[in-house]
Short mmCIF file of C-alpha atoms and ligand atoms in Angstrom, two decimals:
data_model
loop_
_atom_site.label_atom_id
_atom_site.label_comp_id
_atom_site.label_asym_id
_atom_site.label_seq_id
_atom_site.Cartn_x
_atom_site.Cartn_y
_atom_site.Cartn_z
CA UNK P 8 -52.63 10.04 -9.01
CA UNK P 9 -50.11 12.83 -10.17
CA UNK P 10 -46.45 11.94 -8.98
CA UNK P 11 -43.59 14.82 -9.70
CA UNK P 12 -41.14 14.56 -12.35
CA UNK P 13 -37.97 14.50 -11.28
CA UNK P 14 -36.44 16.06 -14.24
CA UNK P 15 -37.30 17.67 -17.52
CA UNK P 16 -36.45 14.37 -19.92
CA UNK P 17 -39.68 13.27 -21.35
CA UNK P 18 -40.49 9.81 -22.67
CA UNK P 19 -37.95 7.07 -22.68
CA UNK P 20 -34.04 7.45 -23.17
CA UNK P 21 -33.25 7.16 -27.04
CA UNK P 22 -31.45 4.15 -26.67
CA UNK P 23 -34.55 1.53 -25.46
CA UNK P 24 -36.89 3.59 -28.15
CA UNK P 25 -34.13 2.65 -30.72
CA UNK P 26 -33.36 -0.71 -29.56
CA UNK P 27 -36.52 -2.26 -29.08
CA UNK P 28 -37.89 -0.47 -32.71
CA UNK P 29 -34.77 -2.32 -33.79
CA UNK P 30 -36.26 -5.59 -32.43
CA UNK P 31 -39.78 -5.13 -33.45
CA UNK P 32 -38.36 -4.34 -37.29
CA UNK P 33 -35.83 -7.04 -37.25
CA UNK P 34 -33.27 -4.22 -38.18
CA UNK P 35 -29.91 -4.72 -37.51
CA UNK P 36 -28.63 -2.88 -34.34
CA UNK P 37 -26.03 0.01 -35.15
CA UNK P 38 -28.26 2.57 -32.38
CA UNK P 39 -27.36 1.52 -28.51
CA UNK P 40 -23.97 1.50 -27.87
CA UNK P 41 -22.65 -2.52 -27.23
CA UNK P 42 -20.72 -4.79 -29.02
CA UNK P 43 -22.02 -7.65 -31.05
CA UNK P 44 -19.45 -10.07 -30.43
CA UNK P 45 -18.34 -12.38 -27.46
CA UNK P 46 -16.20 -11.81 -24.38
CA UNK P 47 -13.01 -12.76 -23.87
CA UNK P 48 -13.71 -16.80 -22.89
CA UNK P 49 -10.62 -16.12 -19.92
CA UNK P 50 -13.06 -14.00 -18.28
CA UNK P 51 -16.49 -15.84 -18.65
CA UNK P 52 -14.56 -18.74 -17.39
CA UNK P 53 -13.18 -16.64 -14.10
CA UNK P 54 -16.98 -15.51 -13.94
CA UNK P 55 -18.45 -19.24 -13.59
CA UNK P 56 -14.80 -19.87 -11.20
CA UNK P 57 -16.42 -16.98 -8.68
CA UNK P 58 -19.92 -18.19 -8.93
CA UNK P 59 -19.35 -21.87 -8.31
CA UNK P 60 -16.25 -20.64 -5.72
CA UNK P 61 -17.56 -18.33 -2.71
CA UNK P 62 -17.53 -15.58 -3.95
CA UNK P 63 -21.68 -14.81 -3.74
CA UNK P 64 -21.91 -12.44 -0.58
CA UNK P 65 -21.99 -9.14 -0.73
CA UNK P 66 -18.97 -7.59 -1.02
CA UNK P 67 -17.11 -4.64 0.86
CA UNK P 68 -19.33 -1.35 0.05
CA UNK P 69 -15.73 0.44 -1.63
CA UNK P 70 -15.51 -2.72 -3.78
CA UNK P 71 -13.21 -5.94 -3.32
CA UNK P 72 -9.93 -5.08 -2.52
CA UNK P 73 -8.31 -6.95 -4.87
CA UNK P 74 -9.96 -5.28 -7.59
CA UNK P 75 -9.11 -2.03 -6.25
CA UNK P 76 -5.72 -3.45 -5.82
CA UNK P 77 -5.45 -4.07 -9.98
CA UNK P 78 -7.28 -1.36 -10.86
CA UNK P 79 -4.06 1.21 -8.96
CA UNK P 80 -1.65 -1.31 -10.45
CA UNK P 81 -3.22 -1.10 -14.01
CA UNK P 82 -3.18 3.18 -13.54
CA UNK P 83 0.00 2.79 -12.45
CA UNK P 84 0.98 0.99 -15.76
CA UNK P 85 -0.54 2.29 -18.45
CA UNK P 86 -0.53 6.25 -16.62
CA UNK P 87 2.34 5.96 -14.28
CA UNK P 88 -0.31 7.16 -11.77
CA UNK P 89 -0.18 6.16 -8.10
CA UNK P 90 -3.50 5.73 -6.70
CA UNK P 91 -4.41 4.77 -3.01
CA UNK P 92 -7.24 1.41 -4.08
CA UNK P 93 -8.56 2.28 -0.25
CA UNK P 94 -8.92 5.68 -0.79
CA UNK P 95 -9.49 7.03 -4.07
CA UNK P 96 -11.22 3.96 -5.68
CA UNK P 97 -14.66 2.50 -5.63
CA UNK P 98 -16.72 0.09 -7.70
CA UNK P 99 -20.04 1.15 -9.08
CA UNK P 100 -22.41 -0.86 -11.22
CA UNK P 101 -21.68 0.93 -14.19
CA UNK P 102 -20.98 4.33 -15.35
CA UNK P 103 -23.82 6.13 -15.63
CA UNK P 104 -24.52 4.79 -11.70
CA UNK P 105 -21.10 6.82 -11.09
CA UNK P 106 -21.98 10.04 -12.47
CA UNK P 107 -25.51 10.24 -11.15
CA UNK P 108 -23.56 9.41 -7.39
CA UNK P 109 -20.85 11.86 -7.96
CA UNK P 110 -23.39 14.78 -8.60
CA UNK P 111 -25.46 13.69 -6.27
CA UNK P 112 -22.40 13.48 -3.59
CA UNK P 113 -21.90 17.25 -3.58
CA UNK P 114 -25.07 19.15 -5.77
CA UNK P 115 -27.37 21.59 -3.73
CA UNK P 116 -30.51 22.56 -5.17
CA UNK P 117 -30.20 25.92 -6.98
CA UNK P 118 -26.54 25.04 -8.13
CA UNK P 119 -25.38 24.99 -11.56
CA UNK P 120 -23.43 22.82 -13.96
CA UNK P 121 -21.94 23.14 -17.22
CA UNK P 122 -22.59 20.57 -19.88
CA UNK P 123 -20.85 20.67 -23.07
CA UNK P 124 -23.51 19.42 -25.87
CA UNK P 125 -23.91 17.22 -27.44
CA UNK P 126 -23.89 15.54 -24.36
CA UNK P 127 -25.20 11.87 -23.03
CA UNK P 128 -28.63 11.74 -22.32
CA UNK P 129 -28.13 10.92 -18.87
CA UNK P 130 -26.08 14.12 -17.57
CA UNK P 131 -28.96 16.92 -17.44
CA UNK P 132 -31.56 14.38 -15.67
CA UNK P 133 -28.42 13.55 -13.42
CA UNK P 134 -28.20 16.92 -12.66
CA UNK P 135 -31.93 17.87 -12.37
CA UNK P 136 -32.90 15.12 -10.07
CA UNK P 137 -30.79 17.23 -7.51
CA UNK P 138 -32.37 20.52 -7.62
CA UNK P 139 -29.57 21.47 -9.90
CA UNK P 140 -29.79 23.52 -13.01
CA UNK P 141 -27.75 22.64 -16.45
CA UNK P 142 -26.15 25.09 -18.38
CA UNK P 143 -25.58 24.28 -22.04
CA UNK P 144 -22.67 25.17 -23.41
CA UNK P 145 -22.39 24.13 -27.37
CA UNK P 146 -19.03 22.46 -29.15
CA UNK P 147 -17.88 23.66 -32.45
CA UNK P 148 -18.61 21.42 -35.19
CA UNK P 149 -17.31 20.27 -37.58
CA UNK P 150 -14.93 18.55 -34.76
CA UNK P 151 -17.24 19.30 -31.49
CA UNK P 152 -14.06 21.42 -29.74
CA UNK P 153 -14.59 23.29 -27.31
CA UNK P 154 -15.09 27.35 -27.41
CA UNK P 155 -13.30 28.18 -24.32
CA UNK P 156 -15.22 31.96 -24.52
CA UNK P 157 -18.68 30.14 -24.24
CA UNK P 158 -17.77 28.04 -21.04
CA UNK P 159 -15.68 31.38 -19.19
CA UNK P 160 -19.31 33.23 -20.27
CA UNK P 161 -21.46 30.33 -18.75
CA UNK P 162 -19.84 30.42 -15.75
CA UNK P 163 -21.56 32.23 -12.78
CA UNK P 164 -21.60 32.15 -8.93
CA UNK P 165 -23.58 29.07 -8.81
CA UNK P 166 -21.31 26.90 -11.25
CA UNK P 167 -20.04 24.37 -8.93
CA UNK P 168 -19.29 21.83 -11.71
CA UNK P 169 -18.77 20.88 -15.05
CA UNK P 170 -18.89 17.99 -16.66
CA UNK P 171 -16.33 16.70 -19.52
CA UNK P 172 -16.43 13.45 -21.62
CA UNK P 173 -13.74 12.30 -23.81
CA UNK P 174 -13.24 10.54 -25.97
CA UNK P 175 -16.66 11.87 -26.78
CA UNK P 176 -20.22 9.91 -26.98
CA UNK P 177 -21.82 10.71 -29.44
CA UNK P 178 -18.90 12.72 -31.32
CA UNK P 179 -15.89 11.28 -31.71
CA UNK P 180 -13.64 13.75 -30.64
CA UNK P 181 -10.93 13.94 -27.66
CA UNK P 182 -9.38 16.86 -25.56
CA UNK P 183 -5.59 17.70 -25.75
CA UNK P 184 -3.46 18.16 -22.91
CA UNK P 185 -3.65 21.99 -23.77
CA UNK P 186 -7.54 21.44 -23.37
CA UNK P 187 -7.42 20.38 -20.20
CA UNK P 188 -5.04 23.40 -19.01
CA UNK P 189 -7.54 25.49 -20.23
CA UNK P 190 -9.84 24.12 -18.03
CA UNK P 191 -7.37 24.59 -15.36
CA UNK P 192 -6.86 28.08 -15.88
CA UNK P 193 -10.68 28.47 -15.72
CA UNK P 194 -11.71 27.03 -12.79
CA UNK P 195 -8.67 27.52 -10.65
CA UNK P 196 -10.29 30.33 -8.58
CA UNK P 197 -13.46 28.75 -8.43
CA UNK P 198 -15.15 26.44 -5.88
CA UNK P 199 -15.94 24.10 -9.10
CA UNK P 200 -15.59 20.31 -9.43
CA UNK P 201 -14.95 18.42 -12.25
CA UNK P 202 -16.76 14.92 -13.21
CA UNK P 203 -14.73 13.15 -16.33
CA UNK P 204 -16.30 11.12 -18.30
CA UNK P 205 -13.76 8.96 -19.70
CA UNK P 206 -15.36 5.17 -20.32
CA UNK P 207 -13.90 5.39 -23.73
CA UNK P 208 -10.48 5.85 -22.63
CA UNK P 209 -9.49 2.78 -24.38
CA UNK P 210 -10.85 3.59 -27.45
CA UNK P 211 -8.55 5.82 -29.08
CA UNK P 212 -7.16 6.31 -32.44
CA UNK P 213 -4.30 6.68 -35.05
CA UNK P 214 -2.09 7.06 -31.96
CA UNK P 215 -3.72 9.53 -30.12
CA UNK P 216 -2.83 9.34 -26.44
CA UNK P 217 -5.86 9.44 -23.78
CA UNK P 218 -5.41 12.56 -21.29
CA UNK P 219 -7.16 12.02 -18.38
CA UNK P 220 -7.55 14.60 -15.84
CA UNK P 221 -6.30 12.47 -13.04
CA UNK P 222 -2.69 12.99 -14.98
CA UNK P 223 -3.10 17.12 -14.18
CA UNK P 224 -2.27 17.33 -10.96
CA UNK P 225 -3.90 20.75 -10.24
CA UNK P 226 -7.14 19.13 -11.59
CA UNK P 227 -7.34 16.11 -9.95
CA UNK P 228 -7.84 17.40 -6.53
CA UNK P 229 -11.19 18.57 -7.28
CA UNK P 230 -12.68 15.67 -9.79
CA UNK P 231 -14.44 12.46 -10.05
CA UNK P 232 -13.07 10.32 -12.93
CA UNK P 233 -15.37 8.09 -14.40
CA UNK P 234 -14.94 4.62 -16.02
CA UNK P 235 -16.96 1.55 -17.07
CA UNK P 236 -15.54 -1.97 -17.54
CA UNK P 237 -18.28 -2.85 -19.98
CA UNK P 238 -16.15 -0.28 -22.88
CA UNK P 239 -12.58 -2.32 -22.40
CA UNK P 240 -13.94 -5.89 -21.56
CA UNK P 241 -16.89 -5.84 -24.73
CA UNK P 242 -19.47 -7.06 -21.53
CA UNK P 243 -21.78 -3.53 -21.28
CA UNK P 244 -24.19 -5.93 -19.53
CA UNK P 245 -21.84 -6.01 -16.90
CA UNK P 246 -22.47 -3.18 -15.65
CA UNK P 247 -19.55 -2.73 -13.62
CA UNK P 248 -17.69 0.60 -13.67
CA UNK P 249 -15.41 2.43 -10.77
CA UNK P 250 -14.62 6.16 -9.82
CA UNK P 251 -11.76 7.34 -8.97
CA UNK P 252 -11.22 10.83 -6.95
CA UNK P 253 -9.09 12.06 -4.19
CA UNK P 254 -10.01 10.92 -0.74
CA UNK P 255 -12.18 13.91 0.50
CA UNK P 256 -14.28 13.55 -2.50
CA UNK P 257 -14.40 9.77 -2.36
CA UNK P 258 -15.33 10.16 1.10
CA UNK P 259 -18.38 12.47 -0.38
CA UNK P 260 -19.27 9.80 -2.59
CA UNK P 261 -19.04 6.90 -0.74
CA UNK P 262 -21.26 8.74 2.22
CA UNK P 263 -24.13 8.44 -0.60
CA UNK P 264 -22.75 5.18 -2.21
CA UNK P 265 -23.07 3.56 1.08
CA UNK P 266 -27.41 4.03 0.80
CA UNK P 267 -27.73 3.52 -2.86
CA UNK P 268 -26.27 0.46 -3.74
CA UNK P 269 -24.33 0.21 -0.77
CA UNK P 270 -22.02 -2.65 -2.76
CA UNK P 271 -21.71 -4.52 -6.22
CA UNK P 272 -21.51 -7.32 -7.88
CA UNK P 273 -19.15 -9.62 -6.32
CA UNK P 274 -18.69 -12.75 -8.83
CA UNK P 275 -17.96 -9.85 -11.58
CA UNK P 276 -15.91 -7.74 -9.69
CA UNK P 277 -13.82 -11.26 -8.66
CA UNK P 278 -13.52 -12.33 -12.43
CA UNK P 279 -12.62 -9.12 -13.25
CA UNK P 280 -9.87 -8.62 -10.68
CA UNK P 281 -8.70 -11.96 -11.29
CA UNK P 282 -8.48 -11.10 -15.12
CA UNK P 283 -6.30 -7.80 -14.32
CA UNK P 284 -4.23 -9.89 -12.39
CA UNK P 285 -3.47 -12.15 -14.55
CA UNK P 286 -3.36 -10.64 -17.60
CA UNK P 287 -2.62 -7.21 -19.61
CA UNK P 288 -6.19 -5.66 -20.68
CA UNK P 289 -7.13 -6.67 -24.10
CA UNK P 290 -6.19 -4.42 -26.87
CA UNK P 291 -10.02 -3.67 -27.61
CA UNK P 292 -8.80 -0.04 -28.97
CA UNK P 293 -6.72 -1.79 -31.89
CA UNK P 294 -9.42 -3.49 -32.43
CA UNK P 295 -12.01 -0.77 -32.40
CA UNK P 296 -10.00 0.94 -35.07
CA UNK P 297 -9.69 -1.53 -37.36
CA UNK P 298 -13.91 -2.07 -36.91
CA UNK P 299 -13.45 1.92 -37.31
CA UNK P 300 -12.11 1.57 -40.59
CA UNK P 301 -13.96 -1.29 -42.39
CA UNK P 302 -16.89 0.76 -41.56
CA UNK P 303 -15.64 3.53 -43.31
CA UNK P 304 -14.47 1.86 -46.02
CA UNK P 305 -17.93 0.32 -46.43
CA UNK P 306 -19.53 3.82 -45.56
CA UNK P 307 -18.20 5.51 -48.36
CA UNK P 308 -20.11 3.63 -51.02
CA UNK P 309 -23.45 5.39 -49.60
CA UNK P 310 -24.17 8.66 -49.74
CA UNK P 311 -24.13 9.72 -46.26
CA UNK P 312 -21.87 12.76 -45.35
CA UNK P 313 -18.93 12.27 -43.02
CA UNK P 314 -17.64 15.77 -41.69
CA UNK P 315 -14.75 14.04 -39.58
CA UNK P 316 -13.23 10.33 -38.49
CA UNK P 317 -13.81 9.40 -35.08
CA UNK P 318 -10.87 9.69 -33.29
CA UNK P 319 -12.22 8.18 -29.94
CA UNK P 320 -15.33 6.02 -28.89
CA UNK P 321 -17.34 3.32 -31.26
CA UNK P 322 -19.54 5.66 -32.67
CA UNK P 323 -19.66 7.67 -36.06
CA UNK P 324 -21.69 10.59 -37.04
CA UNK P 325 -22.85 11.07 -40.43
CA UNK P 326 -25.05 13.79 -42.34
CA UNK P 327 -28.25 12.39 -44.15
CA UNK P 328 -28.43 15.70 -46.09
CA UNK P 329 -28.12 13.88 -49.53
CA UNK P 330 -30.69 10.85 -48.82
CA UNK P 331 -33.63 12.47 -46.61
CA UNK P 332 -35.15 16.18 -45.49
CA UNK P 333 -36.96 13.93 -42.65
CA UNK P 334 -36.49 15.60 -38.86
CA UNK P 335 -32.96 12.96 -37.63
CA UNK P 336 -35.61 10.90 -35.26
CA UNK P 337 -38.29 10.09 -38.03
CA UNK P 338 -35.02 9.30 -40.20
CA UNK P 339 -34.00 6.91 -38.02
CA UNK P 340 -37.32 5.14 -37.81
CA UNK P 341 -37.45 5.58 -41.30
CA UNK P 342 -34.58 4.00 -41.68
CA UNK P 343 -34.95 1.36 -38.88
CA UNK P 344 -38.42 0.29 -40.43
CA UNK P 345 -37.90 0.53 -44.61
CA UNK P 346 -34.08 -0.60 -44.43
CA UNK P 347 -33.80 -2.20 -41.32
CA UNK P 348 -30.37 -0.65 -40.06
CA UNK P 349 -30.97 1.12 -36.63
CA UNK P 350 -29.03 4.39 -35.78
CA UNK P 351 -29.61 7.13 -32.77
CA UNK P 352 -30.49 10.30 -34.12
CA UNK P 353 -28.53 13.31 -32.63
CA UNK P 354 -31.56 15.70 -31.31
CA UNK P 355 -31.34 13.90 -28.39
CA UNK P 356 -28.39 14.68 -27.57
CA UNK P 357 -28.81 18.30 -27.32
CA UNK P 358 -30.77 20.97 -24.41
CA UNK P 359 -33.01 21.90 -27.11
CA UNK P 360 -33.24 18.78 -28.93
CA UNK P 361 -31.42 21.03 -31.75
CA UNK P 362 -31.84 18.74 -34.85
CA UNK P 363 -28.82 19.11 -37.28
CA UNK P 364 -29.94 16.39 -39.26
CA UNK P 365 -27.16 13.65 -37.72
CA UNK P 366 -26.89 10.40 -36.71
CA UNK P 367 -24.61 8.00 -34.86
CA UNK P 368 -23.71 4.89 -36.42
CA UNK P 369 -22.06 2.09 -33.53
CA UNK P 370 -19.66 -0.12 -35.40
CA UNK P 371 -18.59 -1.99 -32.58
CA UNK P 372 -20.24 -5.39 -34.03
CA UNK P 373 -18.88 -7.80 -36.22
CA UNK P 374 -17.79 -7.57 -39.81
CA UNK P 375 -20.22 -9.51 -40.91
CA UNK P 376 -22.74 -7.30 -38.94
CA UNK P 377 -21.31 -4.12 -40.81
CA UNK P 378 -21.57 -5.72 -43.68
CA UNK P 379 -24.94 -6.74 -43.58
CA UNK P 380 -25.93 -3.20 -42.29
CA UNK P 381 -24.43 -1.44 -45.58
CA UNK P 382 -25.84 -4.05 -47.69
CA UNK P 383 -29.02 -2.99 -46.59
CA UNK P 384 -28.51 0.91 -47.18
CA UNK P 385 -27.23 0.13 -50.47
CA UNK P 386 -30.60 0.62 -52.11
CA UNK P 387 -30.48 4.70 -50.45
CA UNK P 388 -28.00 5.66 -53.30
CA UNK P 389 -31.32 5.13 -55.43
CA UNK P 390 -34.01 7.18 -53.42
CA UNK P 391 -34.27 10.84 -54.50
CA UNK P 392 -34.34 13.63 -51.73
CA UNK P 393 -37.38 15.15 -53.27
CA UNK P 394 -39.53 11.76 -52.10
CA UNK P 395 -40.05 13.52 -48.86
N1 PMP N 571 -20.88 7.71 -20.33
C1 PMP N 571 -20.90 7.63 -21.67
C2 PMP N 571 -20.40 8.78 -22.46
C3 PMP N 571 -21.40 6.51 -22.30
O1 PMP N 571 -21.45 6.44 -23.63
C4 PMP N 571 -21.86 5.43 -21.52
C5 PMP N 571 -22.39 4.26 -22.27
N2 PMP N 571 -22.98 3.32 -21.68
C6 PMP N 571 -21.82 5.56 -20.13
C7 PMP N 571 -21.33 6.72 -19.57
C8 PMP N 571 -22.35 4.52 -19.21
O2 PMP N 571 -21.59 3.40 -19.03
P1 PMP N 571 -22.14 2.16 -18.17
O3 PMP N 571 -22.78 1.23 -19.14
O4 PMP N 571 -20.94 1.59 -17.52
O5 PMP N 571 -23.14 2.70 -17.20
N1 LIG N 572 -23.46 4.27 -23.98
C1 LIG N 572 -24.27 3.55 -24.93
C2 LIG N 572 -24.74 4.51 -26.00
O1 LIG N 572 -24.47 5.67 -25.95
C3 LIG N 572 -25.46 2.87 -24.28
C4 LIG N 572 -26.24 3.76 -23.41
C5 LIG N 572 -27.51 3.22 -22.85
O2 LIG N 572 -28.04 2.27 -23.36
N2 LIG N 572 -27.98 3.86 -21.85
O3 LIG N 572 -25.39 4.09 -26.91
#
C-alpha cells in the first residue's frame, strides 16, 4: 500500500538522525537543541504539588486561566504589553504544535509563504501539509540579515504570510526594531500575516534587547507570536508553549485548536502558572551567555572557523573548512562516530539542502559537558585536510 506524502521532507528530521547516532556512538550531545542540566527544583516540586493535588483533568481548551493570567502579567512586565489572557492567549504543547496550528488556522491550498533560510526544519512541511507553497528567501551571511529586495521580489498575489524567527535557530542572529518596520512597510498593503517565531526571546546577548512584533502595534494586528516554555524553564520535554495573537486570529486558531489537541497538559501548565506567580522567570539568558562564552573560549583552541558570535539562541555555527572537505552531514557523522561530539549540519536547514559546509554547535549543557566535548576535538588540530 502507497499512502501520499504530505510534504516534500524526506527521511527523518535532523535532530532524531543526530540524536540517536549520538546514542548509538556514545558521543556527547552538542546536535538537538536541550539543555543538559536540571530544572529549577521550585518547579519540579509545583509539578509533583499538581499531580498529587487535582489538578489531572483536562483542562479548559484556551489553557488554565491562571496561566493565561501570568503569562499577560509577565508581558506586561518585562514588555509593558497589555494582553487580554481570554482573548489573545492560548496554551499549546509546544512550539512547533503552535506554528503548524497557526498556518493551518488560515492557509488555503495554492497560497504562498515566505521563509527566510536557513530556516527550522519544521516550517516548509508546516506549510506544505496545507496545500501551501514555500518561497525561499535567503539571509546574508556572514550575519544571516535580511535582504529586504529579495523578500519585496518574493512577494506575489498569493503571499499571505511570512514567517520570521528571532533570535534565530540555527543562526544566531536577531532583528532590530528598524527590521521589523521594514517589514511593516512591506506588508502594510497586503492581505499578509505574520507568524513570529520568538522561543528564544530569552536568550539574548551583550545587552541586546528582544523586539517582538507584538511591541509594533501596526504589526501585531495581523500575527501569531510564538513561544515555548521549554527555552526559559531548561524543561524542552515539557513541551508546553503558548501563542499569542489578537482576538480574530486567536479565534482562527482556536477554531482548529479546539480538534487537534483540543487542551494541554494540566499538571504542567499548573506548575508553571504557579511558578510565574510566585516568582520572577529565571535569568536563563545570563546564564546562556556565560555557557556562550566558555564555549568560545574553549572553541578557539580548535580550528574551526567562527564568522560571527551568537547574539541570540544556544546555538553556534562554525566553518569546518580547515579540518574536513566532507559534504556538512557526513562531517557530522564523521565527527559523531571518530570523535564522538555530535553537531547538526546546516544543509538541512536550507530549500535546497544548500551545503555551505556549517554546523551548529548547542552549548546549552554543562561545563563539564563542553569541556568534555572540546577535549574530544582536540585531536582535529592534528588531522590534515588532504585525508579526505
Ligand atoms: N522554533 C524554533 C526556532 C526552535 O528552535 C524550536 C526548538 N524546539 C521550536 C520552534 C519548537 O519548540 P517546542 O519544543 O516548544 O516545540
Ligand atoms: N529546537 C531544537 C533544535 O533546533 C530541537 C528541535 C527538535 O528536536 N525538533 O535543535
Amino acid at each position: 500500500m502507497q499512502l501520499p506524502h504530505k510534504h516534500s521532507a524526506t527521511g527523518t528530521t535532523i535532530f532524531t538522525v543526530m540524536s540517536a547516532l549520538a546514542a548509538k556512538y556514545n558521543a556527547i550531545n552538542l546536535s538537538q537543541g536541550f539543555p543538559d542540566f536540571p530544572i529549577d527544583e521550585r518547579l519540579a516540586a509545583l509539578l509533583h504539588e499538581a499531580a498529587a493535588g487535582n489538578y489531572n483533568q483536562y483542562a479548559p481548551m484556551a489553557g488554565l486561566p491562571m496561566l493565561r493570567e501570568a503569562i499577560a502579567n509577565d508581558f506586561k512586565r518585562r514588555y509593558d504589553l497589555q494582553l487580554d489572557a481570554d482573548k489573545e492567549i492560548t496554551i499549546t504543547p509546544g512550539a512547533t504544535y503552535g506554528i503548524y496550528t497557526a498556518f493551518t488556522s488560515f492557509l488555503q491550498p495554492g497560497d504562498e509563504v515566505i521563509v527566510l533560510e536557513p530556516a527550522y526544519d519544521s516550517y516548509i512541511p508546516n506549510i506544505e501539509m496545507n496545500g501551501a507553497k514555500a518561497v525561499c528567501v535567503p539571509l546574508t551571511a556572514p550575519m544571516f540579515s535580511v535582504d529586504w529586495n529579495k523578500v519585496k521580489d518574493a512577494i506575489t498575489p498569493k503571499t499571505r504570510a511570512i514567517i520570521i524567527n528571532t533570535p534565530h535557530n540555527p543562526a544566531g542572529s536577531v532583528w532590530s526594531a528598524a527590521d521589523w518596520q521594514q517589514l511593516a512597510d512591506l506588508v502594510r498593503d497586503t492581505e499578509m500575516l505574520i507568524i513570529s517565531d520568538e522561543v528564544y526571546e530569552q536568550l539574548i546577548f551583550d545587552g541586546r534587547k528582544h523586539y517582538s512584533v507584538l511591541e509594533h502595534d501596526e504589526l501585531r494586528q495581523r500575527s501569531f507570536a510564538i513561544f515555548s516554555f521549554g527555552k526559559v524553564f531548561n524543561n524542552t520535554g515539557w513541551k508546553m508553549g503558548y501563542v499569542i495573537a489578537p482576538p480574530l486570529l486567536t479565534d482562527a486558531f482556536r477554531h482548529i485548536h479546539q480538534f487537534i489537541a483540543f487542551s494541554i497538559n494540566t499538571p504542567a501548565q499548573y506548575a508553571l502558572a504557579q511558578y510565574l506567580q510566585q516568582d520572577s522567570l529565571p535569568k536563563v539568558g545570563a546564564l546562556m551567555q556565560q555557557k556562550r562564552d566558555y564555549f568560545l573560549q574553549l572553541l578557539q583552541e580548535l580550528p574551526f572557523t567562527l564568522h560571527h558570535k551568537t547574539a541570540g539562541s544556544y546555538f553556534q555555527i562554525a566553518g569546518y573548512e580547515n579540518i574536513s572537505g566532507l559534504p556538512d552531514l557526513e562531517f557530522a557523522q564523521w565527527l559523531t562516530k571518530e570523535y564522538g561530539v555530535a553537531t547538526i549540519p546546516l544543509s538541512p536547514f536550507y530549500c535546497d539542502k544548500k551545503d555551505d559546509r556549517m554546523i551548529r554547535f548547542c552549548f546549552a549543557k554543562k561545563e563539564s559537558t563542553l569541556e568534555a566535548a572540546v577535549e574530544r576535538m582536540r585531536r582535529l588540530n592534528t588531522v590534515s585536510k588532504t585525508q579526505f
